[in-house]
Amino acid sequence: MPNSKPTTPFSGKMERKGNQGEIAGILVEFLEVAITSVVYLKGIYPSGAFERRRYMNVVVQRARHPQLREYIHSAVSGLLPSIQKGLVERVAVTFFNTDNIPMERFIFKLTVNQSFGSKVEESDLEFSLRSFLIKLSVSQPLTTVLPRDCRWEIMAYFRSLPQVSTSKDAEMWIPTDTKQWQQPPLITPIKSMNSEPLGLQLYLEHPSSSELVSG
């Protein structure tokens, strides 16, 4: 599947129009909080770079540094139109070693039922998503210890790419030149839900042992 990463940060107000807009809007807000939680969990920045906030009645972390906060916000908010149209398959937070090789990926796999016609209760959706934030906060034992000089980025995998000519947001994402693993990764599930109209899976990907030897 095509995968992309955001270019320079941009900002935009999230609009929720209709049922799909409400679902996508809640999901995008959730992703912003969850990705910030992932970055905090990995400890690649000092703890003082974050501050405690409450979201969906759960204590979470918010980035204090403006550039870090804007990068995460702009990346996920730029996906809003594509999520509304069902074009986004996965959103990944990928961590690299000093050789620019992926060492760990947190994967959010999305399924939004475009034909779902009933009204979605926001409280029900938030209740389901809240459990992901709780599970994520205690998932550090499942993760890999990263080198000190590692870097990370947000990536999106599209089922099909938006038409650049008709979508300004598509222009905010560029194809990535990230090195890919040659062998299937090791997958560690963290949390999943599958209820109409939203399906969501959160899992870890790590390179296989043969990949590490060959690398």
PDB file of C-alpha atoms in Angstrom:
ATOM      1  CA  MET A   1       0.000   0.000   0.000  1.00  0.00           C
ATOM      2  CA  PRO A   2       1.211   3.528  -0.596  1.00  0.00           C
ATOM      3  CA  ASN A   3       2.626   5.199   2.448  1.00  0.00           C
ATOM      4  CA  SER A   4       3.358   8.827   3.038  1.00  0.00           C
ATOM      5  CA  LYS A   5       4.639  11.241   5.614  1.00  0.00           C
ATOM      6  CA  PRO A   6       3.628  14.842   6.225  1.00  0.00           C
ATOM      7  CA  THR A   7       5.613  17.740   4.884  1.00  0.00           C
ATOM      8  CA  THR A   8       5.809  21.034   6.783  1.00  0.00           C
ATOM      9  CA  PRO A   9       3.269  21.479   9.565  1.00  0.00           C
ATOM     10  CA  PHE A  10      -0.030  23.118   8.795  1.00  0.00           C
ATOM     11  CA  SER A  11      -3.100  23.806  10.849  1.00  0.00           C
ATOM     12  CA  GLY A  12      -6.776  23.457  10.163  1.00  0.00           C
ATOM     13  CA  LYS A  13      -9.985  23.441  12.113  1.00  0.00           C
ATOM     14  CA  MET A  14     -11.612  20.043  12.350  1.00  0.00           C
ATOM     15  CA  GLU A  15     -15.168  20.131  11.038  1.00  0.00           C
ATOM     16  CA  ARG A  16     -17.730  17.459  11.749  1.00  0.00           C
ATOM     17  CA  LYS A  17     -20.417  17.417   9.101  1.00  0.00           C
ATOM     18  CA  GLY A  18     -22.829  14.513   9.143  1.00  0.00           C
ATOM     19  CA  ASN A  19     -22.359  11.079  10.629  1.00  0.00           C
ATOM     20  CA  GLN A  20     -19.073  10.260   8.918  1.00  0.00           C
ATOM     21  CA  GLY A  21     -17.713  13.684   9.816  1.00  0.00           C
ATOM     22  CA  GLU A  22     -18.472  13.121  13.491  1.00  0.00           C
ATOM     23  CA  ILE A  23     -16.812   9.721  13.498  1.00  0.00           C
ATOM     24  CA  ALA A  24     -13.744  10.951  11.628  1.00  0.00           C
ATOM     25  CA  GLY A  25     -13.469  14.055  13.816  1.00  0.00           C
ATOM     26  CA  ILE A  26     -13.504  12.024  17.036  1.00  0.00           C
ATOM     27  CA  LEU A  27     -11.035   9.545  15.555  1.00  0.00           C
ATOM     28  CA  VAL A  28      -8.600  12.264  14.474  1.00  0.00           C
ATOM     29  CA  GLU A  29      -8.699  13.895  17.904  1.00  0.00           C
ATOM     30  CA  PHE A  30      -8.106  10.490  19.471  1.00  0.00           C
ATOM     31  CA  LEU A  31      -5.138   9.801  17.168  1.00  0.00           C
ATOM     32  CA  GLU A  32      -3.510  13.088  18.138  1.00  0.00           C
ATOM     33  CA  VAL A  33      -3.715  12.176  21.817  1.00  0.00           C
ATOM     34  CA  ALA A  34      -2.715   8.546  21.258  1.00  0.00           C
ATOM     35  CA  ILE A  35       0.336   9.420  19.133  1.00  0.00           C
ATOM     36  CA  THR A  36       1.474  11.904  21.764  1.00  0.00           C
ATOM     37  CA  SER A  37       1.092   9.101  24.320  1.00  0.00           C
ATOM     38  CA  VAL A  38       3.257   6.815  22.177  1.00  0.00           C
ATOM     39  CA  VAL A  39       6.030   9.404  21.929  1.00  0.00           C
ATOM     40  CA  TYR A  40       5.871  10.022  25.672  1.00  0.00           C
ATOM     41  CA  LEU A  41       5.896   6.276  26.347  1.00  0.00           C
ATOM     42  CA  LYS A  42       9.113   5.789  24.385  1.00  0.00           C
ATOM     43  CA  GLY A  43      10.960   8.357  26.494  1.00  0.00           C
ATOM     44  CA  ILE A  44      12.876   9.941  23.633  1.00  0.00           C
ATOM     45  CA  TYR A  45      12.213  13.414  25.057  1.00  0.00           C
ATOM     46  CA  PRO A  46      12.626  14.579  28.669  1.00  0.00           C
ATOM     47  CA  SER A  47       9.497  14.137  30.743  1.00  0.00           C
ATOM     48  CA  GLY A  48       9.386  17.921  31.133  1.00  0.00           C
ATOM     49  CA  ALA A  49       8.532  18.166  27.416  1.00  0.00           C
ATOM     50  CA  PHE A  50       5.036  16.972  28.294  1.00  0.00           C
ATOM     51  CA  GLU A  51       2.295  18.030  30.667  1.00  0.00           C
ATOM     52  CA  ARG A  52      -0.620  16.123  32.130  1.00  0.00           C
ATOM     53  CA  ARG A  53      -4.067  16.707  30.698  1.00  0.00           C
ATOM     54  CA  ARG A  54      -7.418  14.956  30.890  1.00  0.00           C
ATOM     55  CA  TYR A  55      -9.043  13.607  27.738  1.00  0.00           C
ATOM     56  CA  MET A  56     -12.061  11.304  27.576  1.00  0.00           C
ATOM     57  CA  ASN A  57     -11.837  11.255  31.392  1.00  0.00           C
ATOM     58  CA  VAL A  58      -8.363   9.708  31.206  1.00  0.00           C
ATOM     59  CA  VAL A  59      -5.119  11.381  32.301  1.00  0.00           C
ATOM     60  CA  VAL A  60      -2.950  11.754  29.189  1.00  0.00           C
ATOM     61  CA  GLN A  61       0.160  13.640  28.126  1.00  0.00           C
ATOM     62  CA  ARG A  62       0.233  16.781  26.003  1.00  0.00           C
ATOM     63  CA  ALA A  63       3.384  18.004  24.262  1.00  0.00           C
ATOM     64  CA  ARG A  64       4.556  21.329  25.671  1.00  0.00           C
ATOM     65  CA  HIS A  65       7.018  22.148  22.885  1.00  0.00           C
ATOM     66  CA  PRO A  66       5.146  24.063  20.144  1.00  0.00           C
ATOM     67  CA  GLN A  67       6.930  22.390  17.216  1.00  0.00           C
ATOM     68  CA  LEU A  68       6.364  18.878  18.555  1.00  0.00           C
ATOM     69  CA  ARG A  69       2.726  19.608  19.325  1.00  0.00           C
ATOM     70  CA  GLU A  70       2.160  21.204  15.910  1.00  0.00           C
ATOM     71  CA  TYR A  71       3.830  18.352  14.021  1.00  0.00           C
ATOM     72  CA  ILE A  72       1.522  15.770  15.604  1.00  0.00           C
ATOM     73  CA  HIS A  73      -1.556  17.963  15.252  1.00  0.00           C
ATOM     74  CA  SER A  74      -0.925  18.889  11.639  1.00  0.00           C
ATOM     75  CA  ALA A  75      -0.144  15.325  10.591  1.00  0.00           C
ATOM     76  CA  VAL A  76      -3.337  13.804  11.943  1.00  0.00           C
ATOM     77  CA  SER A  77      -5.667  16.730  11.180  1.00  0.00           C
ATOM     78  CA  GLY A  78      -4.443  16.629   7.580  1.00  0.00           C
ATOM     79  CA  LEU A  79      -5.785  13.076   7.350  1.00  0.00           C
ATOM     80  CA  LEU A  80      -9.319  14.083   8.309  1.00  0.00           C
ATOM     81  CA  PRO A  81     -10.771  14.348   4.756  1.00  0.00           C
ATOM     82  CA  SER A  82      -9.163  11.043   3.742  1.00  0.00           C
ATOM     83  CA  ILE A  83     -10.450   9.267   6.857  1.00  0.00           C
ATOM     84  CA  GLN A  84     -13.936  10.601   6.129  1.00  0.00           C
ATOM     85  CA  LYS A  85     -13.733   9.023   2.670  1.00  0.00           C
ATOM     86  CA  GLY A  86     -12.365   5.722   3.974  1.00  0.00           C
ATOM     87  CA  LEU A  87      -9.041   6.126   2.169  1.00  0.00           C
ATOM     88  CA  VAL A  88      -6.735   5.684   5.176  1.00  0.00           C
ATOM     89  CA  GLU A  89      -5.951   2.100   6.115  1.00  0.00           C
ATOM     90  CA  ARG A  90      -3.267   2.575   8.775  1.00  0.00           C
ATOM     91  CA  VAL A  91      -1.527   5.333  10.686  1.00  0.00           C
ATOM     92  CA  ALA A  92       1.911   4.422  12.022  1.00  0.00           C
ATOM     93  CA  VAL A  93       4.356   5.937  14.465  1.00  0.00           C
ATOM     94  CA  THR A  94       7.709   4.605  13.283  1.00  0.00           C
ATOM     95  CA  PHE A  95      10.973   4.731  15.229  1.00  0.00           C
ATOM     96  CA  PHE A  96      14.321   4.444  13.408  1.00  0.00           C
ATOM     97  CA  ASN A  97      17.880   3.677  14.447  1.00  0.00           C
ATOM     98  CA  THR A  98      20.853   5.785  13.405  1.00  0.00           C
ATOM     99  CA  ASP A  99      21.065   3.906  10.085  1.00  0.00           C
ATOM    100  CA  ASN A 100      17.526   5.057   9.265  1.00  0.00           C
ATOM    101  CA  ILE A 101      16.183   1.509   9.574  1.00  0.00           C
ATOM    102  CA  PRO A 102      12.775   1.059  11.259  1.00  0.00           C
ATOM    103  CA  MET A 103      13.120  -0.594  14.666  1.00  0.00           C
ATOM    104  CA  GLU A 104       9.552  -0.356  15.903  1.00  0.00           C
ATOM    105  CA  ARG A 105       6.131   0.677  14.634  1.00  0.00           C
ATOM    106  CA  PHE A 106       2.974   1.470  16.538  1.00  0.00           C
ATOM    107  CA  ILE A 107       0.169   0.763  14.075  1.00  0.00           C
ATOM    108  CA  PHE A 108      -3.371   2.131  14.240  1.00  0.00           C
ATOM    109  CA  LYS A 109      -5.414   0.182  11.687  1.00  0.00           C
ATOM    110  CA  LEU A 110      -8.684   1.897  10.802  1.00  0.00           C
ATOM    111  CA  THR A 111     -11.960   0.708   9.321  1.00  0.00           C
ATOM    112  CA  VAL A 112     -14.823   3.187   8.965  1.00  0.00           C
ATOM    113  CA  ASN A 113     -18.083   1.853   7.546  1.00  0.00           C
ATOM    114  CA  GLN A 114     -18.990   4.414   4.901  1.00  0.00           C
ATOM    115  CA  SER A 115     -22.505   3.048   4.489  1.00  0.00           C
ATOM    116  CA  PHE A 116     -23.448   3.134   8.162  1.00  0.00           C
ATOM    117  CA  GLY A 117     -26.579   5.253   8.349  1.00  0.00           C
ATOM    118  CA  SER A 118     -27.595   5.211  12.006  1.00  0.00           C
ATOM    119  CA  LYS A 119     -26.608   7.984  14.354  1.00  0.00           C
ATOM    120  CA  VAL A 120     -23.501   7.287  16.396  1.00  0.00           C
ATOM    121  CA  GLU A 121     -23.598   8.158  20.065  1.00  0.00           C
ATOM    122  CA  GLU A 122     -20.422  10.104  20.744  1.00  0.00           C
ATOM    123  CA  SER A 123     -20.322   8.860  24.340  1.00  0.00           C
ATOM    124  CA  ASP A 124     -20.331   5.220  23.177  1.00  0.00           C
ATOM    125  CA  LEU A 125     -17.510   5.848  20.720  1.00  0.00           C
ATOM    126  CA  GLU A 126     -15.442   7.708  23.296  1.00  0.00           C
ATOM    127  CA  PHE A 127     -15.977   4.916  25.827  1.00  0.00           C
ATOM    128  CA  SER A 128     -14.478   2.423  23.375  1.00  0.00           C
ATOM    129  CA  LEU A 129     -11.555   4.671  22.432  1.00  0.00           C
ATOM    130  CA  ARG A 130     -10.798   5.446  26.077  1.00  0.00           C
ATOM    131  CA  SER A 131      -9.794   1.826  26.635  1.00  0.00           C
ATOM    132  CA  PHE A 132      -7.063   2.211  23.999  1.00  0.00           C
ATOM    133  CA  LEU A 133      -5.492   5.111  25.891  1.00  0.00           C
ATOM    134  CA  ILE A 134      -5.575   3.144  29.142  1.00  0.00           C
ATOM    135  CA  LYS A 135      -4.033   0.077  27.512  1.00  0.00           C
ATOM    136  CA  LEU A 136      -1.416   2.153  25.727  1.00  0.00           C
ATOM    137  CA  SER A 137      -0.235   3.747  28.977  1.00  0.00           C
ATOM    138  CA  VAL A 138       0.816   0.341  30.371  1.00  0.00           C
ATOM    139  CA  SER A 139       2.230  -1.184  27.184  1.00  0.00           C
ATOM    140  CA  GLN A 140       5.875  -0.197  27.642  1.00  0.00           C
ATOM    141  CA  PRO A 141       6.971  -3.767  28.579  1.00  0.00           C
ATOM    142  CA  LEU A 142       5.902  -4.846  25.069  1.00  0.00           C
ATOM    143  CA  THR A 143       8.141  -2.312  23.354  1.00  0.00           C
ATOM    144  CA  THR A 144      11.775  -2.258  22.252  1.00  0.00           C
ATOM    145  CA  VAL A 145      14.541  -0.253  23.912  1.00  0.00           C
ATOM    146  CA  LEU A 146      15.607   2.304  21.328  1.00  0.00           C
ATOM    147  CA  PRO A 147      19.063   3.823  20.752  1.00  0.00           C
ATOM    148  CA  ARG A 148      19.611   7.271  22.191  1.00  0.00           C
ATOM    149  CA  ASP A 149      19.912   8.985  18.820  1.00  0.00           C
ATOM    150  CA  CYS A 150      16.805   7.453  17.282  1.00  0.00           C
ATOM    151  CA  ARG A 151      14.303   9.474  15.301  1.00  0.00           C
ATOM    152  CA  TRP A 152      10.611   8.984  14.581  1.00  0.00           C
ATOM    153  CA  GLU A 153       7.910  10.069  12.183  1.00  0.00           C
ATOM    154  CA  ILE A 154       4.215   9.677  11.527  1.00  0.00           C
ATOM    155  CA  MET A 155       3.279   7.712   8.424  1.00  0.00           C
ATOM    156  CA  ALA A 156      -0.044   6.969   6.753  1.00  0.00           C
ATOM    157  CA  TYR A 157      -0.893   4.004   4.544  1.00  0.00           C
ATOM    158  CA  PHE A 158      -3.675   4.705   2.058  1.00  0.00           C
ATOM    159  CA  ARG A 159      -6.038   2.240   0.416  1.00  0.00           C
ATOM    160  CA  SER A 160      -5.940   4.619  -2.520  1.00  0.00           C
ATOM    161  CA  LEU A 161      -4.369   8.043  -2.747  1.00  0.00           C
ATOM    162  CA  PRO A 162      -6.545  11.170  -2.786  1.00  0.00           C
ATOM    163  CA  GLN A 163      -6.602  13.100  -6.034  1.00  0.00           C
ATOM    164  CA  VAL A 164      -4.166  15.964  -5.599  1.00  0.00           C
ATOM    165  CA  SER A 165      -6.113  18.082  -8.046  1.00  0.00           C
ATOM    166  CA  THR A 166      -9.239  17.872  -5.893  1.00  0.00           C
ATOM    167  CA  SER A 167      -7.797  17.664  -2.405  1.00  0.00           C
ATOM    168  CA  LYS A 168      -5.610  20.340  -0.892  1.00  0.00           C
ATOM    169  CA  ASP A 169      -4.873  18.024   2.019  1.00  0.00           C
ATOM    170  CA  ALA A 170      -3.326  15.437  -0.307  1.00  0.00           C
ATOM    171  CA  GLU A 171      -0.655  17.971  -1.148  1.00  0.00           C
ATOM    172  CA  MET A 172       0.388  18.014   2.506  1.00  0.00           C
ATOM    173  CA  TRP A 173       1.621  14.422   2.293  1.00  0.00           C
ATOM    174  CA  ILE A 174       4.542  13.128   0.249  1.00  0.00           C
ATOM    175  CA  PRO A 175       5.690   9.568  -0.579  1.00  0.00           C
ATOM    176  CA  THR A 176       8.277   8.366   1.898  1.00  0.00           C
ATOM    177  CA  ASP A 177      11.697   6.934   1.105  1.00  0.00           C
ATOM    178  CA  THR A 178      11.779   4.966   4.357  1.00  0.00           C
ATOM    179  CA  LYS A 179      13.588   1.635   4.203  1.00  0.00           C
ATOM    180  CA  GLN A 180      11.200  -1.297   4.442  1.00  0.00           C
ATOM    181  CA  TRP A 181      11.677  -4.662   6.128  1.00  0.00           C
ATOM    182  CA  GLN A 182      12.264  -7.532   3.729  1.00  0.00           C
ATOM    183  CA  GLN A 183      10.657 -10.134   5.993  1.00  0.00           C
ATOM    184  CA  PRO A 184       7.201 -10.090   7.607  1.00  0.00           C
ATOM    185  CA  PRO A 185       7.381  -8.266  10.947  1.00  0.00           C
ATOM    186  CA  LEU A 186       6.686  -9.671  14.381  1.00  0.00           C
ATOM    187  CA  ILE A 187       3.272  -8.418  15.511  1.00  0.00           C
ATOM    188  CA  THR A 188       2.240  -7.801  19.110  1.00  0.00           C
ATOM    189  CA  PRO A 189      -1.438  -6.904  19.626  1.00  0.00           C
ATOM    190  CA  ILE A 190      -2.215  -4.166  22.150  1.00  0.00           C
ATOM    191  CA  LYS A 191      -5.933  -3.456  21.766  1.00  0.00           C
ATOM    192  CA  SER A 192      -8.707  -3.838  19.223  1.00  0.00           C
ATOM    193  CA  MET A 193     -12.365  -3.002  18.769  1.00  0.00           C
ATOM    194  CA  ASN A 194     -14.788  -3.916  16.033  1.00  0.00           C
ATOM    195  CA  SER A 195     -18.178  -2.277  16.330  1.00  0.00           C
ATOM    196  CA  GLU A 196     -20.226  -0.364  13.814  1.00  0.00           C
ATOM    197  CA  PRO A 197     -19.322   1.975  12.322  1.00  0.00           C
ATOM    198  CA  LEU A 198     -15.682   1.993  13.497  1.00  0.00           C
ATOM    199  CA  GLY A 199     -13.114  -0.764  13.669  1.00  0.00           C
ATOM    200  CA  LEU A 200      -9.730  -0.034  15.211  1.00  0.00           C
ATOM    201  CA  GLN A 201      -6.677  -2.168  15.901  1.00  0.00           C
ATOM    202  CA  LEU A 202      -3.575  -1.045  17.777  1.00  0.00           C
ATOM    203  CA  TYR A 203      -0.530  -3.262  17.548  1.00  0.00           C
ATOM    204  CA  LEU A 204       3.268  -3.214  17.497  1.00  0.00           C
ATOM    205  CA  GLU A 205       5.498  -4.286  14.647  1.00  0.00           C
ATOM    206  CA  HIS A 206       9.123  -5.292  15.158  1.00  0.00           C
ATOM    207  CA  PRO A 207      11.661  -6.648  12.654  1.00  0.00           C
ATOM    208  CA  SER A 208      12.024 -10.428  12.632  1.00  0.00           C
ATOM    209  CA  SER A 209      15.191 -12.007  14.034  1.00  0.00           C
ATOM    210  CA  SER A 210      16.340 -12.894  10.506  1.00  0.00           C
ATOM    211  CA  GLU A 211      15.863  -9.266   9.506  1.00  0.00           C
ATOM    212  CA  LEU A 212      18.128  -8.117  12.347  1.00  0.00           C
ATOM    213  CA  VAL A 213      20.811 -10.662  11.423  1.00  0.00           C
ATOM    214  CA  SER A 214      20.726  -9.747   7.735  1.00  0.00           C
ATOM    215  CA  GLY A 215      20.716  -6.055   8.624  1.00  0.00           C
TER     216      GLY A 215
END
